[in-house]
């Protein structure tokens, strides 16, 4: 009967009750949409970044993380890769060298950043093979894949020859490559200066070095790596190189994700305040209007705590109805965003991750568990917001309440 | 609530109630002694401000005396905390108010069941008892009507049904006929009188109404917070 009474009391003020429910529903809808969109994007971005620019664990020359000096190189990178493969047989070990220099065609010369990779292994983790608009991915030959904007500047097409020149050990060294593929990543910045070439051939630009690479990255099939992985890798490779987690390697992206989540937390706090104030206000108004009625209930033997429970039940009903509506609406709005997403290619030039081809179609990632937790939290919020009116109702003195008009 | 085994249902000893109004002290009751026996049909009368409602509030556990003691069905109300007084009201006292004071969102049936529900009476039993009680006060067929759909007299009958459905030790009625026309009032007095005579329900009224006073078998007159006369008929 208590729940039935609570429901009927809310229906006595249908407009106010509807407004309170709508506030809860709107707050939850926004939260579900926002968190699923945000999580989906950051998971995608960090995953792309982690896989394309790093790995779960990265071995690189000591000091490289701070200086980003292309002259700092690991020696004997194949042996390090073998050590990592022995450590995690299910993992994928990738060697990469990041070099900067000039690329020249028969008509033009422009600055370039080259990611030298093992083509077949990199194909498994990079977004670039899927972004090719002309030609094909690399084979282990003197081939290069360049951005569309870069191809336009160089006035080259597939199979055309370009010469890559870098400074290595104080010498200027150049090697010819043929254009195997042209990509359009969605980022005009990336498309205008970035290229990928086979590591084995780029190593030819580094005379005097023994199987050099900038990093050896270990990627595991799971999203999260075991906690002791870094320690085991350190033990395996010794003190020479630095061993970092992907969070440390792409610290800027991780920091941006955390900042974005912090911003979302502020928005959520504002939503929570608006929802709480709405519910508290409705129930306090109801309490003032029903003081005499509650006094009668106390007079005929309802315990003060049960009078409080009646108000809590009213808050809980508002919470349940509002949260169900909010969950349904939030889910409905998230589904198209999860399926189709929105292409934010034009904004990618401001993305915090350098030299990484990320998927520019931003999609939501609908997480049932998280959305249900938010739903439960908004229900709880309505109950919490009714605590104060409930306590006040429980403190009513029947004699005084009966005198209320 | 079962019927009392004591013959004295209400015992008031030297009860006083003083209210603070700013720097003023208002003495609503100034030492009242009163016993109400089981099965009585008694009226408290007196001019406004004589202390009738205050005395009824003390007996009903809605208020506590500043001096003296009040016991109901052998339990000392004056020493109880809020929750225990609430339990006492629920288990042993029925209330009828001047302006009916039904719960507006509940039907006549649900209003009558309300205190039974608070007592923890099983749903089927309380529904049966409420139906029987509503029939006893002449409201058969009106169980599903809400207070807004009933006349003043019918609402007060529901209030009587709510008060007696729990078979309380005593029913306290504060000016129960004040808002009723003379025909409805006469019917209500007859109803309460027959409940008293046939079912042994103990009634204590506060009233100005000459018809209620005429129907009462005992009339206690209060003046300036003291009992001025106590007449049994």
mmCIF file of N, CA and C in Angstrom, chain B residues 6-132:
data_model
loop_
_atom_site.group_PDB
_atom_site.id
_atom_site.type_symbol
_atom_site.label_atom_id
_atom_site.label_comp_id
_atom_site.label_asym_id
_atom_site.label_seq_id
_atom_site.Cartn_x
_atom_site.Cartn_y
_atom_site.Cartn_z
ATOM 1 N N UNK B 6 -8.625 -4.473 31.422
ATOM 2 C CA UNK B 6 -8.806 -3.549 32.541
ATOM 3 C C UNK B 6 -10.145 -2.849 32.410
ATOM 4 N N UNK B 7 -10.732 -2.515 33.501
ATOM 5 C CA UNK B 7 -11.977 -1.759 33.407
ATOM 6 C C UNK B 7 -11.678 -0.278 33.230
ATOM 7 N N UNK B 8 -10.548 0.182 33.799
ATOM 8 C CA UNK B 8 -10.178 1.577 33.583
ATOM 9 C C UNK B 8 -9.292 1.651 32.347
ATOM 10 N N UNK B 9 -9.810 2.312 31.329
ATOM 11 C CA UNK B 9 -9.065 2.394 30.070
ATOM 12 C C UNK B 9 -8.111 3.583 30.079
ATOM 13 N N UNK B 10 -8.607 4.712 30.567
ATOM 14 C CA UNK B 10 -7.787 5.930 30.588
ATOM 15 C C UNK B 10 -7.681 6.412 32.020
ATOM 16 N N UNK B 11 -6.440 6.721 32.424
ATOM 17 C CA UNK B 11 -6.249 7.252 33.768
ATOM 18 C C UNK B 11 -5.358 8.489 33.690
ATOM 19 N N UNK B 12 -5.940 9.633 34.066
ATOM 20 C CA UNK B 12 -5.187 10.897 34.038
ATOM 21 C C UNK B 12 -5.009 11.355 35.479
ATOM 22 N N UNK B 13 -3.745 11.630 35.860
ATOM 23 C CA UNK B 13 -3.469 12.018 37.254
ATOM 24 C C UNK B 13 -2.671 13.318 37.296
ATOM 25 N N UNK B 14 -3.300 14.342 37.793
ATOM 26 C CA UNK B 14 -2.616 15.636 37.981
ATOM 27 C C UNK B 14 -2.009 16.193 36.710
ATOM 28 N N UNK B 15 -2.652 15.894 35.571
ATOM 29 C CA UNK B 15 -2.035 16.291 34.299
ATOM 30 C C UNK B 15 -2.091 17.804 34.076
ATOM 31 N N UNK B 16 -0.939 18.358 33.755
ATOM 32 C CA UNK B 16 -0.860 19.788 33.426
ATOM 33 C C UNK B 16 -0.116 19.930 32.105
ATOM 34 N N UNK B 17 -0.506 20.957 31.331
ATOM 35 C CA UNK B 17 0.214 21.237 30.076
ATOM 36 C C UNK B 17 0.361 22.730 29.945
ATOM 37 N N UNK B 18 1.612 23.144 29.907
ATOM 38 C CA UNK B 18 1.906 24.564 29.783
ATOM 39 C C UNK B 18 2.657 24.789 28.463
ATOM 40 N N UNK B 19 2.220 25.770 27.691
ATOM 41 C CA UNK B 19 2.893 26.099 26.426
ATOM 42 C C UNK B 19 3.653 27.405 26.603
ATOM 43 N N UNK B 20 4.798 27.476 25.966
ATOM 44 C CA UNK B 20 5.576 28.719 25.959
ATOM 45 C C UNK B 20 5.191 29.479 24.694
ATOM 46 N N UNK B 21 4.739 30.699 24.860
ATOM 47 C CA UNK B 21 4.472 31.550 23.684
ATOM 48 C C UNK B 21 5.284 32.819 23.842
ATOM 49 N N UNK B 22 6.487 32.790 23.291
ATOM 50 C CA UNK B 22 7.412 33.887 23.515
ATOM 51 C C UNK B 22 7.785 33.894 24.979
ATOM 52 N N UNK B 23 7.579 35.030 25.649
ATOM 53 C CA UNK B 23 7.918 35.104 27.064
ATOM 54 C C UNK B 23 6.719 34.704 27.936
ATOM 55 N N UNK B 24 5.587 34.430 27.266
ATOM 56 C CA UNK B 24 4.374 34.080 28.015
ATOM 57 C C UNK B 24 4.270 32.585 28.245
ATOM 58 N N UNK B 25 3.689 32.216 29.365
ATOM 59 C CA UNK B 25 3.390 30.812 29.622
ATOM 60 C C UNK B 25 1.874 30.654 29.617
ATOM 61 N N UNK B 26 1.396 29.762 28.748
ATOM 62 C CA UNK B 26 -0.043 29.538 28.664
ATOM 63 C C UNK B 26 -0.351 28.203 29.327
ATOM 64 N N UNK B 27 -1.185 28.249 30.349
ATOM 65 C CA UNK B 27 -1.515 27.016 31.087
ATOM 66 C C UNK B 27 -2.791 26.443 30.492
ATOM 67 N N UNK B 28 -2.622 25.480 29.565
ATOM 68 C CA UNK B 28 -3.792 24.897 28.901
ATOM 69 C C UNK B 28 -4.510 23.925 29.837
ATOM 70 N N UNK B 29 -3.765 23.200 30.626
ATOM 71 C CA UNK B 29 -4.342 22.301 31.640
ATOM 72 C C UNK B 29 -3.615 22.547 32.955
ATOM 73 N N UNK B 30 -4.395 22.528 34.052
ATOM 74 C CA UNK B 30 -3.784 22.888 35.325
ATOM 75 C C UNK B 30 -4.011 21.804 36.375
ATOM 76 N N UNK B 31 -3.708 20.586 36.058
ATOM 77 C CA UNK B 31 -3.848 19.507 37.047
ATOM 78 C C UNK B 31 -5.208 18.850 36.939
ATOM 79 N N UNK B 32 -5.321 17.903 36.040
ATOM 80 C CA UNK B 32 -6.599 17.236 35.793
ATOM 81 C C UNK B 32 -6.504 15.777 36.234
ATOM 82 N N UNK B 33 -7.518 15.318 36.952
ATOM 83 C CA UNK B 33 -7.646 13.894 37.298
ATOM 84 C C UNK B 33 -8.891 13.371 36.601
ATOM 85 N N UNK B 34 -8.733 12.264 35.879
ATOM 86 C CA UNK B 34 -9.879 11.728 35.144
ATOM 87 C C UNK B 34 -9.667 10.243 34.880
ATOM 88 N N UNK B 35 -10.686 9.449 35.098
ATOM 89 C CA UNK B 35 -10.653 8.032 34.727
ATOM 90 C C UNK B 35 -11.767 7.784 33.721
ATOM 91 N N UNK B 36 -11.459 7.038 32.672
ATOM 92 C CA UNK B 36 -12.480 6.616 31.704
ATOM 93 C C UNK B 36 -12.556 5.087 31.776
ATOM 94 N N UNK B 37 -13.748 4.584 32.033
ATOM 95 C CA UNK B 37 -13.916 3.135 32.145
ATOM 96 C C UNK B 37 -14.270 2.534 30.781
ATOM 97 N N UNK B 38 -14.011 1.244 30.650
ATOM 98 C CA UNK B 38 -14.351 0.537 29.406
ATOM 99 C C UNK B 38 -15.851 0.627 29.158
ATOM 100 N N UNK B 39 -16.201 0.908 27.921
ATOM 101 C CA UNK B 39 -17.602 0.951 27.533
ATOM 102 C C UNK B 39 -18.285 2.281 27.769
ATOM 103 N N UNK B 40 -17.537 3.273 28.228
ATOM 104 C CA UNK B 40 -18.161 4.591 28.456
ATOM 105 C C UNK B 40 -18.457 5.304 27.136
ATOM 106 N N UNK B 41 -19.406 6.218 27.181
ATOM 107 C CA UNK B 41 -19.746 7.083 26.042
ATOM 108 C C UNK B 41 -19.750 8.492 26.618
ATOM 109 N N UNK B 42 -18.554 9.098 26.677
ATOM 110 C CA UNK B 42 -18.377 10.307 27.471
ATOM 111 C C UNK B 42 -18.054 11.522 26.614
ATOM 112 N N UNK B 43 -18.426 12.671 27.090
ATOM 113 C CA UNK B 43 -18.147 13.917 26.367
ATOM 114 C C UNK B 43 -17.370 14.867 27.260
ATOM 115 N N UNK B 44 -16.364 15.514 26.645
ATOM 116 C CA UNK B 44 -15.659 16.609 27.320
ATOM 117 C C UNK B 44 -16.238 17.888 26.759
ATOM 118 N N UNK B 45 -16.790 18.754 27.610
ATOM 119 C CA UNK B 45 -17.325 20.004 27.083
ATOM 120 C C UNK B 45 -16.713 21.190 27.818
ATOM 121 N N UNK B 46 -16.930 22.343 27.270
ATOM 122 C CA UNK B 46 -16.372 23.548 27.866
ATOM 123 C C UNK B 46 -16.145 24.578 26.788
ATOM 124 N N UNK B 47 -15.965 25.818 27.178
ATOM 125 C CA UNK B 47 -15.751 26.871 26.180
ATOM 126 C C UNK B 47 -14.410 26.709 25.465
ATOM 127 N N UNK B 48 -14.259 27.438 24.369
ATOM 128 C CA UNK B 48 -12.980 27.401 23.653
ATOM 129 C C UNK B 48 -11.865 27.829 24.602
ATOM 130 N N UNK B 49 -10.738 27.115 24.530
ATOM 131 C CA UNK B 49 -9.601 27.443 25.394
ATOM 132 C C UNK B 49 -9.705 26.822 26.764
ATOM 133 N N UNK B 50 -10.727 26.003 26.984
ATOM 134 C CA UNK B 50 -10.870 25.413 28.327
ATOM 135 C C UNK B 50 -9.933 24.224 28.526
ATOM 136 N N UNK B 51 -9.386 23.672 27.406
ATOM 137 C CA UNK B 51 -8.404 22.581 27.541
ATOM 138 C C UNK B 51 -8.905 21.239 27.017
ATOM 139 N N UNK B 52 -10.067 21.238 26.353
ATOM 140 C CA UNK B 52 -10.638 19.968 25.869
ATOM 141 C C UNK B 52 -9.676 19.251 24.892
ATOM 142 N N UNK B 53 -9.277 19.990 23.844
ATOM 143 C CA UNK B 53 -8.421 19.362 22.829
ATOM 144 C C UNK B 53 -7.063 18.990 23.423
ATOM 145 N N UNK B 54 -6.546 19.841 24.315
ATOM 146 C CA UNK B 54 -5.256 19.525 24.946
ATOM 147 C C UNK B 54 -5.355 18.217 25.723
ATOM 148 N N UNK B 55 -6.449 18.053 26.474
ATOM 149 C CA UNK B 55 -6.620 16.828 27.259
ATOM 150 C C UNK B 55 -6.739 15.619 26.325
ATOM 151 N N UNK B 56 -7.508 15.798 25.245
ATOM 152 C CA UNK B 56 -7.658 14.707 24.275
ATOM 153 C C UNK B 56 -6.301 14.349 23.634
ATOM 154 N N UNK B 57 -5.503 15.391 23.343
ATOM 155 C CA UNK B 57 -4.173 15.145 22.758
ATOM 156 C C UNK B 57 -3.260 14.385 23.725
ATOM 157 N N UNK B 58 -3.370 14.716 25.029
ATOM 158 C CA UNK B 58 -2.538 14.014 26.020
ATOM 159 C C UNK B 58 -2.961 12.550 26.121
ATOM 160 N N UNK B 59 -4.288 12.321 26.146
ATOM 161 C CA UNK B 59 -4.782 10.936 26.258
ATOM 162 C C UNK B 59 -4.419 10.152 24.990
ATOM 163 N N UNK B 60 -4.443 10.849 23.846
ATOM 164 C CA UNK B 60 -4.143 10.178 22.574
ATOM 165 C C UNK B 60 -2.660 10.033 22.300
ATOM 166 N N UNK B 61 -1.819 10.501 23.222
ATOM 167 C CA UNK B 61 -0.377 10.363 22.996
ATOM 168 C C UNK B 61 0.145 11.249 21.892
ATOM 169 N N UNK B 62 -0.647 12.255 21.508
ATOM 170 C CA UNK B 62 -0.169 13.199 20.502
ATOM 171 C C UNK B 62 0.699 14.266 21.160
ATOM 172 N N UNK B 63 0.586 14.386 22.481
ATOM 173 C CA UNK B 63 1.323 15.392 23.223
ATOM 174 C C UNK B 63 1.653 14.776 24.586
ATOM 175 N N UNK B 64 2.583 15.360 25.297
ATOM 176 C CA UNK B 64 2.924 14.834 26.626
ATOM 177 C C UNK B 64 2.699 15.917 27.677
ATOM 178 N N UNK B 65 2.286 15.545 28.886
ATOM 179 C CA UNK B 65 2.022 16.545 29.926
ATOM 180 C C UNK B 65 3.318 17.140 30.468
ATOM 181 N N UNK B 66 3.252 18.393 30.861
ATOM 182 C CA UNK B 66 4.425 19.004 31.507
ATOM 183 C C UNK B 66 4.494 18.596 32.973
ATOM 184 N N UNK B 67 3.366 18.149 33.522
ATOM 185 C CA UNK B 67 3.363 17.590 34.878
ATOM 186 C C UNK B 67 2.246 16.554 34.957
ATOM 187 N N UNK B 68 2.364 15.641 35.897
ATOM 188 C CA UNK B 68 1.352 14.610 36.060
ATOM 189 C C UNK B 68 1.577 13.447 35.101
ATOM 190 N N UNK B 69 0.581 12.561 35.052
ATOM 191 C CA UNK B 69 0.757 11.383 34.208
ATOM 192 C C UNK B 69 -0.547 11.031 33.486
ATOM 193 N N UNK B 70 -0.382 10.335 32.371
ATOM 194 C CA UNK B 70 -1.538 9.846 31.609
ATOM 195 C C UNK B 70 -1.241 8.390 31.250
ATOM 196 N N UNK B 71 -2.162 7.499 31.544
ATOM 197 C CA UNK B 71 -1.963 6.127 31.077
ATOM 198 C C UNK B 71 -3.191 5.655 30.310
ATOM 199 N N UNK B 72 -2.918 4.846 29.294
ATOM 200 C CA UNK B 72 -3.985 4.299 28.453
ATOM 201 C C UNK B 72 -3.824 2.784 28.440
ATOM 202 N N UNK B 73 -4.882 2.108 28.803
ATOM 203 C CA UNK B 73 -4.862 0.645 28.813
ATOM 204 C C UNK B 73 -3.693 0.128 29.661
ATOM 205 N N UNK B 74 -3.396 0.851 30.728
ATOM 206 C CA UNK B 74 -2.347 0.435 31.656
ATOM 207 C C UNK B 74 -0.948 0.865 31.265
ATOM 208 N N UNK B 75 -0.807 1.571 30.165
ATOM 209 C CA UNK B 75 0.527 1.995 29.719
ATOM 210 C C UNK B 75 0.711 3.491 29.962
ATOM 211 N N UNK B 76 1.862 3.847 30.570
ATOM 212 C CA UNK B 76 2.124 5.244 30.911
ATOM 213 C C UNK B 76 2.565 6.014 29.661
ATOM 214 N N UNK B 77 1.656 6.817 29.132
ATOM 215 C CA UNK B 77 1.931 7.549 27.889
ATOM 216 C C UNK B 77 2.995 8.623 28.112
ATOM 217 N N UNK B 78 2.968 9.250 29.307
ATOM 218 C CA UNK B 78 3.826 10.410 29.549
ATOM 219 C C UNK B 78 5.318 10.071 29.494
ATOM 220 N N UNK B 79 5.668 8.799 29.723
ATOM 221 C CA UNK B 79 7.101 8.462 29.731
ATOM 222 C C UNK B 79 7.564 7.869 28.404
ATOM 223 N N UNK B 80 6.660 7.836 27.409
ATOM 224 C CA UNK B 80 7.035 7.179 26.144
ATOM 225 C C UNK B 80 7.731 8.132 25.177
ATOM 226 N N UNK B 81 8.643 7.581 24.345
ATOM 227 C CA UNK B 81 9.240 8.398 23.281
ATOM 228 C C UNK B 81 8.275 8.441 22.081
ATOM 229 N N UNK B 82 8.668 9.174 21.030
ATOM 230 C CA UNK B 82 7.775 9.386 19.868
ATOM 231 C C UNK B 82 7.319 8.078 19.246
ATOM 232 N N UNK B 83 8.274 7.183 19.074
ATOM 233 C CA UNK B 83 7.948 5.939 18.369
ATOM 234 C C UNK B 83 6.997 5.082 19.189
ATOM 235 N N UNK B 84 7.232 5.014 20.503
ATOM 236 C CA UNK B 84 6.355 4.184 21.346
ATOM 237 C C UNK B 84 4.958 4.805 21.438
ATOM 238 N N UNK B 85 4.904 6.131 21.456
ATOM 239 C CA UNK B 85 3.577 6.770 21.459
ATOM 240 C C UNK B 85 2.865 6.501 20.138
ATOM 241 N N UNK B 86 3.651 6.483 19.073
ATOM 242 C CA UNK B 86 3.087 6.163 17.769
ATOM 243 C C UNK B 86 2.520 4.741 17.775
ATOM 244 N N UNK B 87 3.282 3.823 18.372
ATOM 245 C CA UNK B 87 2.812 2.424 18.471
ATOM 246 C C UNK B 87 1.541 2.345 19.303
ATOM 247 N N UNK B 88 1.517 3.099 20.402
ATOM 248 C CA UNK B 88 0.330 3.092 21.282
ATOM 249 C C UNK B 88 -0.902 3.570 20.524
ATOM 250 N N UNK B 89 -0.742 4.658 19.774
ATOM 251 C CA UNK B 89 -1.883 5.191 19.020
ATOM 252 C C UNK B 89 -2.378 4.167 18.007
ATOM 253 N N UNK B 90 -1.416 3.508 17.364
ATOM 254 C CA UNK B 90 -1.784 2.548 16.330
ATOM 255 C C UNK B 90 -2.501 1.339 16.926
ATOM 256 N N UNK B 91 -2.022 0.862 18.066
ATOM 257 C CA UNK B 91 -2.511 -0.401 18.610
ATOM 258 C C UNK B 91 -3.729 -0.241 19.507
ATOM 259 N N UNK B 92 -3.888 0.923 20.165
ATOM 260 C CA UNK B 92 -4.907 0.984 21.218
ATOM 261 C C UNK B 92 -5.883 2.143 21.113
ATOM 262 N N UNK B 93 -5.643 3.056 20.194
ATOM 263 C CA UNK B 93 -6.503 4.256 20.157
ATOM 264 C C UNK B 93 -7.050 4.466 18.750
ATOM 265 N N UNK B 94 -8.336 4.839 18.690
ATOM 266 C CA UNK B 94 -8.924 5.237 17.408
ATOM 267 C C UNK B 94 -9.157 6.743 17.435
ATOM 268 N N UNK B 95 -8.944 7.392 16.298
ATOM 269 C CA UNK B 95 -9.122 8.846 16.249
ATOM 270 C C UNK B 95 -10.194 9.232 15.238
ATOM 271 N N UNK B 96 -11.050 10.171 15.656
ATOM 272 C CA UNK B 96 -11.979 10.789 14.705
ATOM 273 C C UNK B 96 -11.759 12.301 14.818
ATOM 274 N N UNK B 97 -11.498 12.940 13.671
ATOM 275 C CA UNK B 97 -11.178 14.365 13.686
ATOM 276 C C UNK B 97 -12.365 15.184 13.186
ATOM 277 N N UNK B 98 -12.324 16.460 13.556
ATOM 278 C CA UNK B 98 -13.397 17.369 13.170
ATOM 279 C C UNK B 98 -13.575 17.425 11.651
ATOM 280 N N UNK B 99 -12.463 17.516 10.922
ATOM 281 C CA UNK B 99 -12.599 17.656 9.470
ATOM 282 C C UNK B 99 -12.220 16.364 8.755
ATOM 283 N N UNK B 100 -12.663 15.268 9.292
ATOM 284 C CA UNK B 100 -12.566 13.910 8.708
ATOM 285 C C UNK B 100 -11.124 13.424 8.586
ATOM 286 N N UNK B 101 -10.310 14.247 7.905
ATOM 287 C CA UNK B 101 -8.892 13.903 7.759
ATOM 288 C C UNK B 101 -8.657 12.496 7.226
ATOM 289 N N UNK B 102 -9.327 12.181 6.139
ATOM 290 C CA UNK B 102 -9.032 10.923 5.455
ATOM 291 C C UNK B 102 -7.845 11.150 4.521
ATOM 292 N N UNK B 103 -7.184 10.063 4.158
ATOM 293 C CA UNK B 103 -6.077 10.196 3.195
ATOM 294 C C UNK B 103 -6.693 10.310 1.798
ATOM 295 N N UNK B 104 -6.507 11.459 1.138
ATOM 296 C CA UNK B 104 -7.277 11.727 -0.082
ATOM 297 C C UNK B 104 -7.016 10.774 -1.241
ATOM 298 N N UNK B 105 -5.817 10.170 -1.282
ATOM 299 C CA UNK B 105 -5.524 9.298 -2.433
ATOM 300 C C UNK B 105 -6.013 7.864 -2.227
ATOM 301 N N UNK B 106 -6.540 7.583 -1.020
ATOM 302 C CA UNK B 106 -7.004 6.221 -0.742
ATOM 303 C C UNK B 106 -8.527 6.147 -0.813
ATOM 304 N N UNK B 107 -9.042 4.989 -1.219
ATOM 305 C CA UNK B 107 -10.492 4.787 -1.262
ATOM 306 C C UNK B 107 -11.011 4.594 0.169
ATOM 307 N N UNK B 108 -12.349 4.562 0.294
ATOM 308 C CA UNK B 108 -12.956 4.334 1.611
ATOM 309 C C UNK B 108 -12.444 3.023 2.198
ATOM 310 N N UNK B 109 -12.382 2.002 1.367
ATOM 311 C CA UNK B 109 -11.889 0.695 1.810
ATOM 312 C C UNK B 109 -10.432 0.805 2.288
ATOM 313 N N UNK B 110 -9.607 1.487 1.476
ATOM 314 C CA UNK B 110 -8.184 1.582 1.820
ATOM 315 C C UNK B 110 -7.957 2.452 3.055
ATOM 316 N N UNK B 111 -8.760 3.533 3.182
ATOM 317 C CA UNK B 111 -8.643 4.359 4.385
ATOM 318 C C UNK B 111 -8.965 3.537 5.627
ATOM 319 N N UNK B 112 -9.988 2.686 5.506
ATOM 320 C CA UNK B 112 -10.390 1.866 6.647
ATOM 321 C C UNK B 112 -9.324 0.799 6.946
ATOM 322 N N UNK B 113 -8.691 0.322 5.899
ATOM 323 C CA UNK B 113 -7.644 -0.708 6.063
ATOM 324 C C UNK B 113 -6.321 -0.132 6.563
ATOM 325 N N UNK B 114 -6.164 1.188 6.424
ATOM 326 C CA UNK B 114 -4.842 1.801 6.585
ATOM 327 C C UNK B 114 -4.167 1.441 7.913
ATOM 328 N N UNK B 115 -4.886 1.631 9.020
ATOM 329 C CA UNK B 115 -4.265 1.351 10.326
ATOM 330 C C UNK B 115 -4.059 -0.157 10.509
ATOM 331 N N UNK B 116 -4.982 -0.949 9.956
ATOM 332 C CA UNK B 116 -4.812 -2.405 10.010
ATOM 333 C C UNK B 116 -3.528 -2.813 9.280
ATOM 334 N N UNK B 117 -3.267 -2.121 8.161
ATOM 335 C CA UNK B 117 -2.034 -2.399 7.420
ATOM 336 C C UNK B 117 -0.814 -2.039 8.271
ATOM 337 N N UNK B 118 -0.910 -0.869 8.947
ATOM 338 C CA UNK B 118 0.209 -0.467 9.813
ATOM 339 C C UNK B 118 0.411 -1.476 10.938
ATOM 340 N N UNK B 119 -0.698 -2.114 11.374
ATOM 341 C CA UNK B 119 -0.588 -3.117 12.439
ATOM 342 C C UNK B 119 -0.009 -4.431 11.929
ATOM 343 N N UNK B 120 0.072 -4.567 10.613
ATOM 344 C CA UNK B 120 0.613 -5.804 10.047
ATOM 345 C C UNK B 120 -0.426 -6.893 9.886
ATOM 346 N N UNK B 121 -1.707 -6.532 9.871
ATOM 347 C CA UNK B 121 -2.762 -7.529 9.664
ATOM 348 C C UNK B 121 -2.670 -8.014 8.211
ATOM 349 N N UNK B 122 -2.732 -9.337 7.980
ATOM 350 C CA UNK B 122 -2.622 -9.845 6.611
ATOM 351 C C UNK B 122 -3.674 -9.234 5.679
ATOM 352 N N UNK B 123 -3.323 -9.108 4.410
ATOM 353 C CA UNK B 123 -4.145 -8.370 3.445
ATOM 354 C C UNK B 123 -5.583 -8.889 3.371
ATOM 355 N N UNK B 124 -5.735 -10.202 3.302
ATOM 356 C CA UNK B 124 -7.087 -10.753 3.138
ATOM 357 C C UNK B 124 -7.938 -10.447 4.368
ATOM 358 N N UNK B 125 -7.323 -10.618 5.546
ATOM 359 C CA UNK B 125 -8.070 -10.380 6.786
ATOM 360 C C UNK B 125 -8.448 -8.905 6.927
ATOM 361 N N UNK B 126 -7.505 -8.015 6.603
ATOM 362 C CA UNK B 126 -7.825 -6.593 6.781
ATOM 363 C C UNK B 126 -8.871 -6.146 5.766
ATOM 364 N N UNK B 127 -8.844 -6.719 4.574
ATOM 365 C CA UNK B 127 -9.852 -6.358 3.577
ATOM 366 C C UNK B 127 -11.239 -6.778 4.067
ATOM 367 N N UNK B 128 -11.297 -7.967 4.632
ATOM 368 C CA UNK B 128 -12.564 -8.492 5.164
ATOM 369 C C UNK B 128 -13.069 -7.614 6.314
ATOM 370 N N UNK B 129 -12.143 -7.294 7.236
ATOM 371 C CA UNK B 129 -12.557 -6.483 8.393
ATOM 372 C C UNK B 129 -12.994 -5.094 7.958
ATOM 373 N N UNK B 130 -12.284 -4.531 6.994
ATOM 374 C CA UNK B 130 -12.645 -3.186 6.529
ATOM 375 C C UNK B 130 -14.019 -3.202 5.866
ATOM 376 N N UNK B 131 -14.285 -4.239 5.052
ATOM 377 C CA UNK B 131 -15.597 -4.338 4.399
ATOM 378 C C UNK B 131 -16.707 -4.437 5.443
ATOM 379 N N UNK B 132 -16.469 -5.292 6.450
ATOM 380 C CA UNK B 132 -17.490 -5.465 7.497
ATOM 381 C C UNK B 132 -17.715 -4.158 8.252
#
